[in-house]
Amino acid sequence: MEEKFEEIINQLLDRGWAEMPDFLDDEFRKALRAEQLALIAEGEFRQAGIGRGTSFQVRPEIRSDQVLWLEPGDLSPLQQQYWQLLDELRLHINRSCYLGLRSFEGHFARYPQGSFYKRHLDQFSQVSYRIVSAITYLNENWQPGDGGELRIYESAADDASYVDIAPTGGKLVCFLSGEIFHEVLPAHKERYSLTGWFRNID
Ligand code: OGA
Ligand code: MN
């Protein structure tokens, strides 16, 4: 893991985002995926929205995924294991990037077939405590024609240059929440992930 952490940090420092295939081993990914599927079957997921607090809105023309927030005080053993792994990553990032990351918040996300999330930043307009976004994909056997790529824009100023990242199972993607514009292209089959943010508040 140490080497993976260092590689992620080098990419983050270099270009503001990082991609690490096989961040989760297959057993761990499968177990998290099974947990997510069970929670979906129990009807626990809610339509995702944009904004926070009183400006929260469900806007399916902007984002059409469904989420289940994880409760830091009430994590399953598996979720705890994930939290611990990301906490190690957080400490590594703090050692070399001086971003002052203090905590992590996250949710499972489900993109039903046909859903997407248009170009955006992960920081809210009023508050900026989200510093680094960290997403792991829980998909099984994702194929090139399945869509659902994470499009990372290389410049805030224009839409012309970007990198498309396939949401392949076990992959971690990290990026600077307030700087990197990104988008989820329409998924042609159901797409699963665990999405979270390192924050500079407790
Ligand atoms: C988000 C987001 C990207 C992805 O939830 O804010 O941009 O690849 N997710 O799921
Ligand atoms: Mn986002």
CSV table of C-alpha atoms in Angstrom, one decimal, residues 49-201:
chain,number,residue,atom,x,y,z
A,49,GLY,CA,-29.0,16.4,-5.0
A,50,ILE,CA,-26.8,19.5,-5.4
A,51,GLY,CA,-25.9,22.1,-2.8
A,52,ARG,CA,-26.1,21.7,0.9
A,53,GLY,CA,-28.3,22.7,3.8
A,54,THR,CA,-31.1,25.0,2.8
A,55,SER,CA,-29.8,25.2,-0.8
A,56,PHE,CA,-30.0,21.5,-1.3
A,57,GLN,CA,-32.0,20.6,-4.5
A,58,VAL,CA,-32.8,17.5,-6.4
A,59,ARG,CA,-32.0,18.4,-10.0
A,60,PRO,CA,-32.1,15.2,-12.1
A,61,GLU,CA,-31.2,17.2,-15.3
A,62,ILE,CA,-27.8,17.9,-13.6
A,63,ARG,CA,-27.3,14.7,-11.6
A,64,SER,CA,-29.4,11.5,-11.6
A,65,ASP,CA,-27.6,9.2,-9.3
A,66,GLN,CA,-28.8,7.8,-6.0
A,67,VAL,CA,-26.8,7.8,-2.7
A,68,LEU,CA,-26.6,6.5,0.8
A,69,TRP,CA,-24.5,8.5,3.2
A,70,LEU,CA,-22.3,6.5,5.6
A,71,GLU,CA,-22.6,7.4,9.2
A,72,PRO,CA,-19.1,7.7,10.8
A,73,GLY,CA,-20.5,6.6,14.2
A,74,ASP,CA,-22.4,3.7,12.8
A,75,LEU,CA,-20.1,2.0,10.2
A,76,SER,CA,-20.3,-1.7,9.3
A,77,PRO,CA,-17.0,-3.6,9.8
A,78,LEU,CA,-16.4,-3.4,6.1
A,79,GLN,CA,-17.1,0.3,6.0
A,80,GLN,CA,-14.7,0.7,9.0
A,81,GLN,CA,-12.0,-1.1,7.1
A,82,TYR,CA,-12.5,1.3,4.2
A,83,TRP,CA,-12.4,4.3,6.5
A,84,GLN,CA,-9.2,3.1,8.0
A,85,LEU,CA,-7.6,2.6,4.6
A,86,LEU,CA,-8.6,6.2,3.6
A,87,ASP,CA,-7.3,7.5,6.9
A,88,GLU,CA,-3.9,6.1,6.1
A,89,LEU,CA,-4.1,7.8,2.7
A,90,ARG,CA,-5.1,11.0,4.4
A,91,LEU,CA,-2.1,10.9,6.7
A,92,HIS,CA,0.2,10.3,3.8
A,93,ILE,CA,-1.2,13.2,1.8
A,94,ASN,CA,-0.9,15.5,4.8
A,95,ARG,CA,2.8,14.5,5.2
A,96,SER,CA,3.7,15.6,1.7
A,97,CYS,CA,1.0,18.0,0.5
A,98,TYR,CA,0.3,20.1,3.6
A,99,LEU,CA,-3.4,20.3,2.8
A,100,GLY,CA,-4.4,19.9,6.5
A,101,LEU,CA,-6.9,17.1,5.9
A,102,ARG,CA,-8.7,16.3,9.1
A,103,SER,CA,-11.7,14.1,8.4
A,104,PHE,CA,-13.5,12.1,5.7
A,105,GLU,CA,-17.2,11.9,4.7
A,106,GLY,CA,-18.6,9.6,2.1
A,107,HIS,CA,-21.5,7.9,0.5
A,108,PHE,CA,-22.2,4.9,-1.7
A,109,ALA,CA,-23.4,6.0,-5.1
A,110,ARG,CA,-25.5,4.1,-7.6
A,111,TYR,CA,-25.9,5.4,-11.1
A,112,PRO,CA,-28.8,3.5,-12.7
A,113,GLN,CA,-28.7,2.9,-16.4
A,114,GLY,CA,-28.9,6.2,-18.3
A,115,SER,CA,-27.8,8.4,-15.3
A,116,PHE,CA,-25.1,11.0,-15.2
A,117,TYR,CA,-23.6,13.9,-13.4
A,118,LYS,CA,-22.9,17.1,-15.4
A,119,ARG,CA,-19.6,19.1,-15.3
A,120,HIS,CA,-19.1,20.4,-11.7
A,121,LEU,CA,-16.6,21.1,-8.9
A,122,ASP,CA,-17.1,19.3,-5.6
A,123,GLN,CA,-16.8,22.3,-3.4
A,124,PHE,CA,-20.0,24.1,-2.4
A,125,SER,CA,-20.2,27.8,-3.2
A,126,GLN,CA,-20.6,29.0,0.4
A,127,VAL,CA,-18.1,26.7,2.2
A,128,SER,CA,-14.9,25.1,1.0
A,129,TYR,CA,-14.1,22.4,3.5
A,130,ARG,CA,-14.0,19.6,0.9
A,131,ILE,CA,-10.3,19.6,-0.2
A,132,VAL,CA,-9.7,16.2,-1.9
A,133,SER,CA,-12.3,14.0,-3.5
A,134,ALA,CA,-11.7,10.2,-3.4
A,135,ILE,CA,-13.8,7.7,-5.3
A,136,THR,CA,-13.5,4.0,-5.5
A,137,TYR,CA,-15.4,2.0,-8.1
A,138,LEU,CA,-17.2,-1.2,-7.1
A,139,ASN,CA,-18.1,-2.4,-10.6
A,140,GLU,CA,-17.8,-5.9,-11.9
A,141,ASN,CA,-16.2,-6.4,-15.3
A,142,TRP,CA,-16.8,-2.9,-16.7
A,143,GLN,CA,-16.4,-2.9,-20.5
A,144,PRO,CA,-15.3,-0.1,-22.9
A,145,GLY,CA,-18.9,0.3,-24.3
A,146,ASP,CA,-20.5,0.6,-20.8
A,147,GLY,CA,-20.1,4.4,-20.6
A,148,GLY,CA,-20.1,6.0,-17.2
A,149,GLU,CA,-16.6,7.4,-17.6
A,150,LEU,CA,-15.4,10.0,-15.1
A,151,ARG,CA,-14.4,12.9,-17.4
A,152,ILE,CA,-11.6,15.0,-15.8
A,153,TYR,CA,-11.2,18.4,-17.4
A,154,GLU,CA,-7.6,19.5,-17.7
A,155,SER,CA,-8.4,23.2,-17.6
A,156,ALA,CA,-11.1,25.1,-15.7
A,157,ALA,CA,-11.3,27.6,-18.6
A,158,ASP,CA,-12.5,25.3,-21.4
A,159,ASP,CA,-14.2,22.1,-22.1
A,160,ALA,CA,-12.0,21.0,-24.9
A,161,SER,CA,-9.2,19.0,-23.1
A,162,TYR,CA,-10.1,16.2,-20.8
A,163,VAL,CA,-9.3,12.7,-19.8
A,164,ASP,CA,-11.9,10.0,-19.6
A,165,ILE,CA,-11.5,7.4,-16.9
A,166,ALA,CA,-13.3,4.1,-16.9
A,167,PRO,CA,-15.0,3.2,-13.6
A,168,THR,CA,-13.2,-0.1,-13.4
A,169,GLY,CA,-13.8,-2.1,-10.2
A,170,GLY,CA,-11.1,-1.6,-7.5
A,171,LYS,CA,-9.9,1.7,-9.0
A,172,LEU,CA,-9.3,4.8,-6.9
A,173,VAL,CA,-9.5,8.3,-8.3
A,174,CYS,CA,-8.5,11.3,-6.2
A,175,PHE,CA,-8.5,15.0,-7.2
A,176,LEU,CA,-8.5,18.5,-5.7
A,177,SER,CA,-12.2,19.2,-5.0
A,178,GLY,CA,-12.1,22.9,-5.5
A,179,GLU,CA,-10.0,22.9,-8.7
A,180,ILE,CA,-10.7,20.0,-10.9
A,181,PHE,CA,-13.9,20.2,-12.9
A,182,HIS,CA,-15.3,16.8,-13.7
A,183,GLU,CA,-18.4,15.0,-15.0
A,184,VAL,CA,-19.9,11.5,-15.0
A,185,LEU,CA,-20.9,10.5,-18.6
A,186,PRO,CA,-24.1,8.6,-19.0
A,187,ALA,CA,-23.8,5.0,-17.7
A,188,HIS,CA,-25.1,2.4,-20.0
A,189,LYS,CA,-25.4,-0.1,-17.2
A,190,GLU,CA,-25.8,0.3,-13.5
A,191,ARG,CA,-22.6,1.8,-12.0
A,192,TYR,CA,-21.5,1.5,-8.3
A,193,SER,CA,-19.0,3.5,-6.3
A,194,LEU,CA,-18.0,4.7,-2.9
A,195,THR,CA,-17.4,8.4,-3.1
A,196,GLY,CA,-16.0,10.6,-0.4
A,197,TRP,CA,-14.2,13.8,0.5
A,198,PHE,CA,-11.2,14.6,2.8
A,199,ARG,CA,-12.1,17.8,4.6
A,200,ASN,CA,-10.1,20.4,6.5
A,201,ILE,CA,-12.6,20.4,9.3
